[in-house]
């Protein structure tokens, strides 16, 4: 049985990766942070399973800013593979807490690599959660492993350090260390302050009459959005390759935040119109397809036990999206679109879930939650 350490196990990717590796027969050691309230929501279904907890899944307190803790865990566990997913992962927040972001995202990676040297784990394989944010002000379209980097936030600059320290330790000490340069990947487990989940959650709540408006920042930023579980399978594939290397994982499609918003509303039968420009721009209900809304509710009542229906207050002409400059970033990444042909050729990895399907599965999941619980 292979042993894997996963940092960031309580996050979106950590939770999916845990499921995937358990399925493959791994023993998992997850590192969690002490928190004043529960932070294991995404892995509770595994954690509460008596056949898994402390048999195949072990949780340890730890933090990427605590070197001695990392050393102790490595000595005790002696893992075959390490997936370093822990990070202060919010780009906008990194402008508010740049020092902490660097401590975790840049130096945290170094601490782990150095602990591997210190403990003398010669055979271990190390996956680093690198990011398309490295491309920032893009120097080439689409972006591949060969595209020069131009980071545009304290988060991206910290991850750039993480990227290069992986390359350096691989070359200097022959550690099997790899960067997965992953483009945005989303899911129903995505944190609620990232734009996709913020949109699908807000649109569900607007439909139910629990909130009247969705407030967004830059509507014209473009992202290459894929489905998180497929990217976590890609992380595993990267470590199974016979040579340590760096890979881009992406869908090869790009869409604006505006398109994501329009399509999410469309999924519940609302067509949007846009009025005014820039900070005054507003998304207004153009038409409502009452038949589609009724179909959704009837289906949800039968399949998911919906207790709530759509709000009667949704009317053509109502403003449901506004722009709030507080969500703008001091420096923005305007366009990301990845070229994952190396991963397809070398690893046999290809993104399967494209934009429309992703929006559909995320809005369905949030509608289910909101209309079952009423909040
Ligand atoms: P996420 O949902 O924000 O999860 C981050 C995880 O890191 C959480 O488990 C968090 O713990 C943990 N963490 C934060 N600071 C820590 C610290 N100081 N010590 C130990 N653990 C800490 O992020 P994600 O979307 O799953 O992304 C996983 C990784 O991939 C991150 O490194 C992210 O930067 C990178 N990435 C993500 C994407 C994407 O589109 N999702 C794309 C490229 C790269 P708590 O639960 O206690 O907060
Ligand atoms: N969060 C957020 N909230 N973003 C908004 C909003 C809003 O209200 N309105 C517009 N946006 C725009 C942002 O300005 C950005 O251009 C885009 O939506 C995506 O923002 P996020 O969803 O926060 O993700 P991100 O692209 O900045 O970062 C994510 O992907 C990176 C990979 O490229 C994170 O998961 C990073 O950890 C990851 O490295």
Tab-separated table of C-alpha atoms and ligand atoms in Angstrom:
chain	number	residue	atom	x	y	z
A	1	UNK	CA	0.000	0.000	0.000
A	2	UNK	CA	1.465	3.374	-1.042
A	3	UNK	CA	1.454	6.176	1.503
A	4	UNK	CA	0.664	9.758	0.492
A	5	UNK	CA	0.796	13.001	2.442
A	6	UNK	CA	-1.714	15.628	1.304
A	7	UNK	CA	-1.357	19.196	2.551
A	8	UNK	CA	-4.494	21.298	2.043
A	9	UNK	CA	-6.669	18.173	2.456
A	10	UNK	CA	-9.582	20.302	3.714
A	11	UNK	CA	-9.619	22.394	0.509
A	12	UNK	CA	-11.462	21.784	-2.772
A	13	UNK	CA	-8.644	19.849	-4.465
A	14	UNK	CA	-7.449	18.076	-1.309
A	15	UNK	CA	-10.884	16.554	-0.767
A	16	UNK	CA	-11.179	15.233	-4.348
A	17	UNK	CA	-7.584	13.980	-4.398
A	18	UNK	CA	-8.196	12.076	-1.156
A	19	UNK	CA	-11.194	10.291	-2.687
A	20	UNK	CA	-9.200	9.449	-5.825
A	21	UNK	CA	-6.166	8.074	-3.927
A	22	UNK	CA	-8.318	6.082	-1.473
A	23	UNK	CA	-9.987	4.514	-4.495
A	24	UNK	CA	-6.536	3.571	-5.824
A	25	UNK	CA	-5.696	1.853	-2.514
A	26	UNK	CA	-3.419	4.501	-0.944
A	27	UNK	CA	-3.013	5.168	2.771
A	28	UNK	CA	-3.591	8.915	3.149
A	29	UNK	CA	-2.083	11.261	5.706
A	30	UNK	CA	-3.783	14.635	5.592
A	31	UNK	CA	-2.375	17.730	7.239
A	32	UNK	CA	-5.001	20.014	8.729
A	33	UNK	CA	-4.737	23.386	10.467
A	34	UNK	CA	-6.093	24.006	13.895
A	35	UNK	CA	-9.182	26.152	13.540
A	36	UNK	CA	-11.589	27.712	16.052
A	37	UNK	CA	-14.515	26.226	14.124
A	38	UNK	CA	-14.869	23.061	12.044
A	39	UNK	CA	-12.856	23.190	8.808
A	40	UNK	CA	-13.297	19.580	7.657
A	41	UNK	CA	-16.669	20.010	5.876
A	42	UNK	CA	-15.323	18.798	2.520
A	43	UNK	CA	-13.927	15.550	3.974
A	44	UNK	CA	-16.541	14.853	6.673
A	45	UNK	CA	-18.087	12.089	4.543
A	46	UNK	CA	-14.716	10.262	4.622
A	47	UNK	CA	-13.833	11.267	8.154
A	48	UNK	CA	-17.086	9.873	9.571
A	49	UNK	CA	-16.684	6.519	7.815
A	50	UNK	CA	-15.390	4.089	10.452
A	51	UNK	CA	-13.934	1.780	7.812
A	52	UNK	CA	-11.713	4.635	6.571
A	53	UNK	CA	-10.769	6.847	9.513
A	54	UNK	CA	-7.524	5.758	11.183
A	55	UNK	CA	-7.403	2.732	8.887
A	56	UNK	CA	-6.792	4.307	5.473
A	57	UNK	CA	-7.105	7.999	6.300
A	58	UNK	CA	-5.090	9.660	9.071
A	59	UNK	CA	-5.273	13.357	9.960
A	60	UNK	CA	-2.410	15.287	11.565
A	61	UNK	CA	-2.268	18.859	12.775
A	62	UNK	CA	0.302	20.901	10.926
A	63	UNK	CA	1.018	24.150	9.166
A	64	UNK	CA	3.337	25.091	6.324
A	65	UNK	CA	4.846	27.814	8.481
A	66	UNK	CA	5.977	25.277	11.137
A	67	UNK	CA	9.240	23.630	10.075
A	68	UNK	CA	9.759	21.279	13.023
A	69	UNK	CA	6.232	19.939	12.597
A	70	UNK	CA	6.917	19.097	8.928
A	71	UNK	CA	10.156	17.313	9.852
A	72	UNK	CA	8.419	15.233	12.519
A	73	UNK	CA	5.572	14.258	10.185
A	74	UNK	CA	7.962	13.166	7.434
A	75	UNK	CA	10.035	11.077	9.862
A	76	UNK	CA	6.943	9.426	11.285
A	77	UNK	CA	5.012	8.766	8.056
A	78	UNK	CA	7.828	8.097	5.534
A	79	UNK	CA	5.512	8.758	2.573
A	80	UNK	CA	5.966	7.551	-1.007
A	81	UNK	CA	4.255	10.635	-2.427
A	82	UNK	CA	3.590	14.168	-1.178
A	83	UNK	CA	0.943	16.438	-2.699
A	84	UNK	CA	1.565	20.012	-1.560
A	85	UNK	CA	-1.835	21.644	-2.094
A	86	UNK	CA	-1.890	23.889	0.988
A	87	UNK	CA	-1.830	27.592	0.199
A	88	UNK	CA	-3.314	30.981	0.890
A	89	UNK	CA	-5.012	30.526	-2.475
A	90	UNK	CA	-7.029	33.725	-2.932
A	91	UNK	CA	-5.431	36.187	-5.368
A	92	UNK	CA	-7.314	39.296	-4.178
A	93	UNK	CA	-6.667	38.472	-0.508
A	94	UNK	CA	-2.939	38.138	-1.240
A	95	UNK	CA	-2.796	41.924	-1.798
A	96	UNK	CA	-4.053	42.347	1.790
A	97	UNK	CA	-1.765	39.729	3.389
A	98	UNK	CA	1.301	39.555	1.088
A	99	UNK	CA	3.790	38.596	3.811
A	100	UNK	CA	1.681	35.679	5.088
A	101	UNK	CA	0.964	34.574	1.504
A	102	UNK	CA	4.714	34.430	0.815
A	103	UNK	CA	5.365	32.589	4.103
A	104	UNK	CA	2.934	29.830	3.141
A	105	UNK	CA	2.987	29.697	-0.671
A	106	UNK	CA	6.680	30.420	-1.295
A	107	UNK	CA	8.635	29.495	1.843
A	108	UNK	CA	6.190	26.726	2.807
A	109	UNK	CA	7.274	24.870	-0.339
A	110	UNK	CA	10.934	25.387	0.531
A	111	UNK	CA	10.368	24.161	4.115
A	112	UNK	CA	8.853	20.948	2.813
A	113	UNK	CA	11.619	20.306	0.282
A	114	UNK	CA	14.262	20.982	2.896
A	115	UNK	CA	12.537	18.661	5.367
A	116	UNK	CA	12.753	15.919	2.710
A	117	UNK	CA	16.533	16.483	2.497
A	118	UNK	CA	16.888	16.688	6.259
A	119	UNK	CA	15.006	13.434	6.874
A	120	UNK	CA	16.795	11.802	3.916
A	121	UNK	CA	13.743	10.551	2.025
A	122	UNK	CA	15.479	9.648	-1.226
A	123	UNK	CA	12.608	7.933	-3.071
A	124	UNK	CA	9.754	10.304	-2.264
A	125	UNK	CA	7.836	12.008	-5.100
A	126	UNK	CA	6.657	15.590	-4.556
A	127	UNK	CA	3.788	17.365	-6.353
A	128	UNK	CA	3.667	21.157	-6.162
A	129	UNK	CA	0.335	22.942	-6.788
A	130	UNK	CA	1.616	25.518	-9.222
A	131	UNK	CA	-0.705	27.799	-11.165
A	132	UNK	CA	-1.626	29.561	-14.390
A	133	UNK	CA	-1.436	32.796	-12.356
A	134	UNK	CA	2.325	32.614	-13.080
A	135	UNK	CA	1.536	33.776	-16.653
A	136	UNK	CA	-0.221	36.913	-15.336
A	137	UNK	CA	0.280	39.581	-17.978
A	138	UNK	CA	0.445	36.941	-20.651
A	139	UNK	CA	3.402	36.858	-23.004
A	140	UNK	CA	1.893	34.280	-25.362
A	141	UNK	CA	-1.574	32.908	-26.271
A	142	UNK	CA	-2.282	30.113	-25.429
A	143	UNK	CA	0.086	29.485	-22.498
A	144	UNK	CA	2.199	26.319	-22.331
A	145	UNK	CA	5.136	25.025	-20.241
A	146	UNK	CA	7.421	27.138	-22.471
A	147	UNK	CA	5.595	30.477	-22.065
A	148	UNK	CA	7.568	33.067	-20.030
A	149	UNK	CA	6.054	34.053	-16.669
A	150	UNK	CA	4.869	37.558	-15.647
A	151	UNK	CA	3.135	37.273	-12.234
A	152	UNK	CA	0.677	40.031	-11.274
A	153	UNK	CA	-0.085	39.522	-7.548
A	154	UNK	CA	1.687	38.657	-4.290
A	155	UNK	CA	0.016	35.239	-4.637
A	156	UNK	CA	1.470	34.679	-8.106
A	157	UNK	CA	4.919	35.959	-7.118
A	158	UNK	CA	4.920	33.573	-4.136
A	159	UNK	CA	3.895	30.677	-6.356
A	160	UNK	CA	6.650	31.672	-8.789
A	161	UNK	CA	9.173	31.125	-5.982
A	162	UNK	CA	7.495	27.762	-5.308
A	163	UNK	CA	7.836	26.858	-8.992
A	164	UNK	CA	11.542	27.644	-9.203
A	165	UNK	CA	12.497	26.086	-5.861
A	166	UNK	CA	10.941	22.839	-7.117
A	167	UNK	CA	13.027	23.043	-10.297
A	168	UNK	CA	16.142	23.925	-8.292
A	169	UNK	CA	15.811	21.082	-5.756
A	170	UNK	CA	15.119	18.658	-8.599
A	171	UNK	CA	18.335	19.707	-10.358
A	172	UNK	CA	20.512	20.235	-7.258
A	173	UNK	CA	19.513	17.233	-5.120
A	174	UNK	CA	17.842	14.903	-7.604
A	175	UNK	CA	14.518	15.055	-5.740
A	176	UNK	CA	11.558	13.775	-7.782
A	177	UNK	CA	9.692	17.083	-7.611
A	178	UNK	CA	7.112	18.252	-10.184
A	179	UNK	CA	5.071	21.389	-10.860
A	180	UNK	CA	1.485	20.991	-12.017
A	181	UNK	CA	0.736	24.339	-13.688
A	182	UNK	CA	-3.005	24.116	-13.318
A	183	UNK	CA	-5.465	26.539	-14.886
A	184	UNK	CA	-8.622	27.420	-12.914
A	185	UNK	CA	-10.641	24.377	-11.912
A	186	UNK	CA	-13.974	24.547	-10.187
A	187	UNK	CA	-16.668	22.337	-8.688
A	188	UNK	CA	-19.590	22.369	-6.262
A	189	UNK	CA	-16.885	22.252	-3.541
A	190	UNK	CA	-15.207	25.457	-4.752
A	191	UNK	CA	-14.730	28.085	-2.017
A	192	UNK	CA	-17.622	30.554	-1.997
A	193	UNK	CA	-15.438	33.645	-2.529
A	194	UNK	CA	-14.026	32.477	-5.874
A	195	UNK	CA	-16.023	33.954	-8.738
A	196	UNK	CA	-17.661	30.813	-10.207
A	197	UNK	CA	-19.069	29.560	-6.929
A	198	UNK	CA	-19.965	33.081	-5.853
A	199	UNK	CA	-22.081	33.355	-9.034
A	200	UNK	CA	-23.799	29.943	-8.863
A	201	UNK	CA	-24.580	30.378	-5.171
A	202	UNK	CA	-25.907	33.926	-5.591
A	203	UNK	CA	-28.045	33.024	-8.626
A	204	UNK	CA	-29.604	30.145	-6.643
A	205	UNK	CA	-30.346	32.490	-3.763
A	206	UNK	CA	-31.772	35.145	-6.124
A	207	UNK	CA	-34.022	32.474	-7.652
A	208	UNK	CA	-35.290	31.552	-4.182
A	209	UNK	CA	-35.811	35.199	-3.178
A	210	UNK	CA	-33.137	35.046	-0.460
A	211	UNK	CA	-30.969	37.731	-2.061
A	212	UNK	CA	-31.810	40.366	-4.657
A	213	UNK	CA	-28.473	41.154	-6.265
A	214	UNK	CA	-25.116	39.654	-7.276
A	215	UNK	CA	-22.240	42.104	-6.868
A	216	UNK	CA	-19.147	41.452	-9.001
A	217	UNK	CA	-15.825	43.066	-9.987
A	218	UNK	CA	-14.215	42.754	-13.425
A	219	UNK	CA	-16.822	41.184	-15.723
A	220	UNK	CA	-14.475	40.964	-18.693
A	221	UNK	CA	-11.636	38.894	-17.189
A	222	UNK	CA	-11.187	35.652	-19.133
A	223	UNK	CA	-10.399	32.304	-17.590
A	224	UNK	CA	-9.833	28.723	-18.725
A	225	UNK	CA	-12.206	26.922	-16.339
A	226	UNK	CA	-12.157	23.123	-15.938
A	227	UNK	CA	-13.642	20.568	-13.522
A	228	UNK	CA	-11.586	19.979	-10.348
A	229	UNK	CA	-11.785	16.148	-9.950
A	230	UNK	CA	-10.277	15.674	-13.434
A	231	UNK	CA	-7.368	17.965	-12.500
A	232	UNK	CA	-6.759	15.979	-9.287
A	233	UNK	CA	-6.508	12.780	-11.343
A	234	UNK	CA	-3.945	14.720	-13.436
A	235	UNK	CA	-1.887	15.477	-10.284
A	236	UNK	CA	-1.602	11.745	-9.633
A	237	UNK	CA	-0.657	11.066	-13.262
A	238	UNK	CA	2.121	13.656	-13.048
A	239	UNK	CA	3.732	11.726	-10.163
A	240	UNK	CA	3.344	8.339	-11.929
A	241	UNK	CA	5.379	9.499	-14.941
A	242	UNK	CA	8.854	7.890	-15.049
A	243	UNK	CA	10.608	11.290	-15.040
A	244	UNK	CA	10.043	14.314	-12.770
A	245	UNK	CA	8.699	17.095	-14.993
A	246	UNK	CA	6.337	20.105	-15.132
A	247	UNK	CA	2.943	20.013	-16.865
A	248	UNK	CA	0.162	22.421	-17.813
A	249	UNK	CA	-3.391	21.150	-17.193
A	250	UNK	CA	-6.143	23.179	-18.899
A	251	UNK	CA	-9.219	22.857	-21.128
A	252	UNK	CA	-7.916	25.054	-23.976
A	253	UNK	CA	-11.083	27.220	-23.891
A	254	UNK	CA	-11.483	30.679	-22.403
A	255	UNK	CA	-14.631	32.539	-21.262
A	256	UNK	CA	-15.377	35.815	-19.521
A	257	UNK	CA	-16.849	36.248	-16.043
A	258	UNK	CA	-19.774	37.919	-17.885
A	259	UNK	CA	-20.382	34.759	-19.957
A	260	UNK	CA	-20.269	32.619	-16.802
A	261	UNK	CA	-22.871	34.920	-15.210
A	262	UNK	CA	-25.151	34.967	-18.291
A	263	UNK	CA	-25.050	31.191	-18.660
A	264	UNK	CA	-25.767	30.610	-14.956
A	265	UNK	CA	-28.881	32.810	-15.143
A	266	UNK	CA	-29.879	31.107	-18.394
A	267	UNK	CA	-29.772	27.740	-16.613
A	268	UNK	CA	-32.659	28.909	-14.401
A	269	UNK	CA	-34.613	30.402	-17.300
A	270	UNK	CA	-33.482	34.050	-17.057
A	271	UNK	CA	-32.012	35.976	-19.975
A	272	UNK	CA	-29.894	38.975	-19.008
A	273	UNK	CA	-29.439	42.350	-20.656
A	274	UNK	CA	-26.610	44.734	-19.761
A	275	UNK	CA	-27.058	48.483	-19.197
A	276	UNK	CA	-24.539	51.312	-18.732
A	277	UNK	CA	-20.756	50.851	-18.566
A	278	UNK	CA	-17.865	50.150	-16.196
A	279	UNK	CA	-18.628	50.768	-12.523
A	280	UNK	CA	-22.247	51.638	-13.298
A	281	UNK	CA	-22.848	48.547	-15.398
A	282	UNK	CA	-25.898	46.481	-14.414
A	283	UNK	CA	-27.312	43.110	-15.400
A	284	UNK	CA	-31.068	43.328	-15.845
A	285	UNK	CA	-33.642	40.578	-16.326
A	286	UNK	CA	-34.650	40.689	-20.005
A	287	UNK	CA	-36.952	37.664	-20.067
A	288	UNK	CA	-37.987	34.903	-17.697
A	289	UNK	CA	-38.882	31.498	-19.044
A	290	UNK	CA	-41.522	30.495	-16.502
A	291	UNK	CA	-41.946	27.074	-18.097
A	292	UNK	CA	-38.234	26.285	-17.569
A	293	UNK	CA	-38.359	27.536	-13.968
A	294	UNK	CA	-41.444	25.403	-13.265
A	295	UNK	CA	-39.833	22.338	-14.843
A	296	UNK	CA	-36.728	22.814	-12.658
A	297	UNK	CA	-38.782	23.143	-9.486
A	298	UNK	CA	-41.052	20.188	-10.285
A	299	UNK	CA	-38.021	18.032	-11.060
A	300	UNK	CA	-36.244	19.221	-7.890
A	301	UNK	CA	-39.305	18.506	-5.724
A	302	UNK	CA	-39.356	14.898	-6.919
A	303	UNK	CA	-35.620	14.177	-7.117
A	304	UNK	CA	-34.179	16.263	-4.276
A	305	UNK	CA	-37.148	17.033	-2.039
A	306	UNK	CA	-37.167	20.798	-2.663
A	307	UNK	CA	-39.093	22.562	0.068
A	308	UNK	CA	-38.881	25.954	-1.618
A	309	UNK	CA	-39.829	27.335	-5.044
A	310	UNK	CA	-38.759	30.305	-7.157
A	311	UNK	CA	-39.412	33.809	-5.892
A	312	UNK	CA	-42.472	35.572	-7.294
A	313	UNK	CA	-40.565	38.855	-7.247
A	314	UNK	CA	-38.388	38.052	-10.267
A	315	UNK	CA	-39.669	40.355	-13.004
A	316	UNK	CA	-38.314	41.564	-16.364
A	317	UNK	CA	-36.582	44.913	-15.805
A	318	UNK	CA	-35.256	44.049	-12.294
A	319	UNK	CA	-31.530	44.608	-11.705
A	320	UNK	CA	-29.887	41.390	-10.521
A	321	UNK	CA	-26.170	42.098	-11.172
A	322	UNK	CA	-24.174	45.203	-10.219
A	323	UNK	CA	-20.469	46.086	-10.352
A	324	UNK	CA	-18.565	46.851	-7.146
A	325	UNK	CA	-15.027	48.250	-7.710
A	326	UNK	CA	-14.031	46.829	-4.313
A	327	UNK	CA	-13.695	43.510	-6.107
A	328	UNK	CA	-11.235	44.933	-8.657
A	329	UNK	CA	-7.592	43.920	-8.188
A	330	UNK	CA	-4.710	46.433	-8.130
A	331	UNK	CA	-3.208	44.476	-11.026
A	332	UNK	CA	-5.459	42.087	-12.944
A	333	UNK	CA	-4.819	38.956	-14.981
A	334	UNK	CA	-7.022	39.695	-17.988
A	335	UNK	CA	-6.725	36.532	-20.047
A	336	UNK	CA	-5.798	32.910	-19.381
A	337	UNK	CA	-6.058	30.069	-21.869
A	338	UNK	CA	-3.904	26.967	-21.550
A	339	UNK	CA	-2.260	24.589	-23.993
A	340	UNK	CA	-2.223	21.163	-22.304
A	341	UNK	CA	-0.947	19.198	-25.303
A	342	UNK	CA	2.176	18.009	-23.428
A	343	UNK	CA	0.010	16.442	-20.680
A	344	UNK	CA	-2.172	14.818	-23.335
A	345	UNK	CA	0.810	13.409	-25.232
A	346	UNK	CA	2.979	12.306	-22.287
A	347	UNK	CA	0.415	11.460	-19.585
A	348	UNK	CA	-2.710	10.721	-21.619
A	349	UNK	CA	-4.548	13.436	-19.632
A	350	UNK	CA	-7.244	15.575	-21.276
A	351	UNK	CA	-9.948	17.764	-19.719
A	352	UNK	CA	-13.366	16.204	-20.375
A	353	UNK	CA	-15.778	18.670	-18.776
A	354	UNK	CA	-16.091	21.905	-20.717
A	355	UNK	CA	-17.613	25.272	-19.857
A	356	UNK	CA	-21.357	24.640	-20.405
A	357	UNK	CA	-21.329	21.346	-18.499
A	358	UNK	CA	-19.324	22.906	-15.654
A	359	UNK	CA	-21.807	25.788	-15.242
A	360	UNK	CA	-24.683	23.323	-15.393
A	361	UNK	CA	-23.347	21.010	-12.684
A	362	UNK	CA	-22.397	23.889	-10.368
A	363	UNK	CA	-25.741	25.719	-10.580
A	364	UNK	CA	-27.633	22.430	-10.136
A	365	UNK	CA	-25.685	21.647	-6.989
A	366	UNK	CA	-26.255	25.096	-5.476
A	367	UNK	CA	-29.940	25.145	-6.418
A	368	UNK	CA	-30.320	21.786	-4.688
A	369	UNK	CA	-28.695	23.112	-1.529
A	370	UNK	CA	-30.600	26.407	-1.434
A	371	UNK	CA	-34.031	25.048	-2.349
A	372	UNK	CA	-33.767	22.102	0.046
A	373	UNK	CA	-32.563	24.081	3.042
A	374	UNK	CA	-33.947	27.525	2.346
A	375	UNK	CA	-30.701	29.388	3.006
B	1	LIG	P1	-8.448	25.931	-1.287
B	1	LIG	O1	-9.801	25.318	-1.462
B	1	LIG	O2	-8.341	27.357	-0.919
B	1	LIG	O3	-7.666	25.046	-0.191
B	1	LIG	C1	-6.453	25.478	0.383
B	1	LIG	C2	-6.055	24.490	1.457
B	1	LIG	O4	-4.810	24.925	2.034
B	1	LIG	C3	-7.058	24.374	2.616
B	1	LIG	O5	-7.092	23.042	3.042
B	1	LIG	C4	-6.417	25.248	3.688
B	1	LIG	O6	-6.803	24.914	5.003
B	1	LIG	C5	-4.955	24.919	3.461
B	1	LIG	N1	-4.026	25.894	4.042
B	1	LIG	C6	-4.021	27.234	3.877
B	1	LIG	N2	-2.995	27.792	4.545
B	1	LIG	C7	-2.334	26.784	5.153
B	1	LIG	C8	-1.202	26.706	5.997
B	1	LIG	N3	-0.553	27.795	6.391
B	1	LIG	N4	-0.785	25.490	6.431
B	1	LIG	C9	-1.459	24.367	6.090
B	1	LIG	N5	-2.548	24.377	5.306
B	1	LIG	C10	-2.987	25.563	4.839
B	1	LIG	O7	-7.589	25.726	-2.618
B	1	LIG	P2	-7.813	24.717	-3.847
B	1	LIG	O8	-8.663	25.397	-4.861
B	1	LIG	O9	-8.158	23.379	-3.350
B	1	LIG	O10	-6.341	24.711	-4.478
B	1	LIG	C11	-5.360	23.779	-4.029
B	1	LIG	C12	-3.982	24.279	-4.399
B	1	LIG	O11	-3.877	24.442	-5.811
B	1	LIG	C13	-3.614	25.638	-3.818
B	1	LIG	O12	-2.218	25.614	-3.546
B	1	LIG	C14	-3.897	26.624	-4.932
B	1	LIG	O13	-3.089	27.771	-4.789
B	1	LIG	C15	-3.506	25.784	-6.136
B	1	LIG	N6	-4.227	26.068	-7.380
B	1	LIG	C16	-5.571	26.086	-7.419
B	1	LIG	C17	-6.229	26.282	-8.614
B	1	LIG	C18	-7.730	26.286	-8.710
B	1	LIG	O14	-8.260	26.781	-9.719
B	1	LIG	N7	-8.446	25.729	-7.735
B	1	LIG	C19	-5.474	26.473	-9.799
B	1	LIG	C20	-4.081	26.448	-9.723
B	1	LIG	C21	-3.458	26.231	-8.515
B	1	LIG	P3	-8.174	25.471	5.675
B	1	LIG	O15	-9.278	24.599	5.121
B	1	LIG	O16	-7.933	25.310	7.107
B	1	LIG	O17	-8.317	26.904	5.218
B	2	LIG	N1	-13.169	36.292	-6.537
B	2	LIG	C1	-13.826	37.141	-7.336
B	2	LIG	N2	-14.926	37.792	-6.843
B	2	LIG	N3	-13.365	37.355	-8.595
B	2	LIG	C2	-14.076	38.189	-9.389
B	2	LIG	C3	-15.225	38.863	-8.955
B	2	LIG	C4	-15.666	38.657	-7.611
B	2	LIG	O1	-16.652	39.218	-7.170
B	2	LIG	N4	-15.691	39.622	-9.978
B	2	LIG	C5	-14.877	39.431	-11.014
B	2	LIG	N5	-13.884	38.578	-10.665
B	2	LIG	C6	-12.766	38.171	-11.535
B	2	LIG	C7	-11.389	38.348	-10.906
B	2	LIG	O2	-10.967	39.708	-11.015
B	2	LIG	C8	-10.571	37.379	-11.774
B	2	LIG	O3	-10.183	38.004	-12.964
B	2	LIG	C9	-11.587	36.266	-12.123
B	2	LIG	O4	-12.878	36.777	-11.767
B	2	LIG	C10	-11.349	34.962	-11.389
B	2	LIG	O5	-11.230	35.239	-10.001
B	2	LIG	P1	-11.198	34.061	-8.908
B	2	LIG	O6	-12.357	33.162	-9.085
B	2	LIG	O7	-10.985	34.702	-7.578
B	2	LIG	O8	-9.928	33.187	-9.339
B	2	LIG	P2	-8.449	33.588	-9.799
B	2	LIG	O9	-8.357	33.311	-11.267
B	2	LIG	O10	-8.069	34.928	-9.331
B	2	LIG	O11	-7.570	32.538	-8.981
B	2	LIG	C11	-7.931	31.143	-8.945
B	2	LIG	O12	-7.329	30.461	-10.023
B	2	LIG	C12	-5.883	30.457	-9.999
B	2	LIG	C13	-5.441	29.681	-11.253
B	2	LIG	O13	-5.384	30.541	-12.345
B	2	LIG	C14	-7.468	30.605	-7.592
B	2	LIG	O14	-7.970	29.306	-7.437
B	2	LIG	C15	-5.950	30.552	-7.501
B	2	LIG	O15	-5.571	29.861	-6.299
B	2	LIG	C16	-5.424	29.777	-8.722
B	2	LIG	O16	-4.005	29.736	-8.695
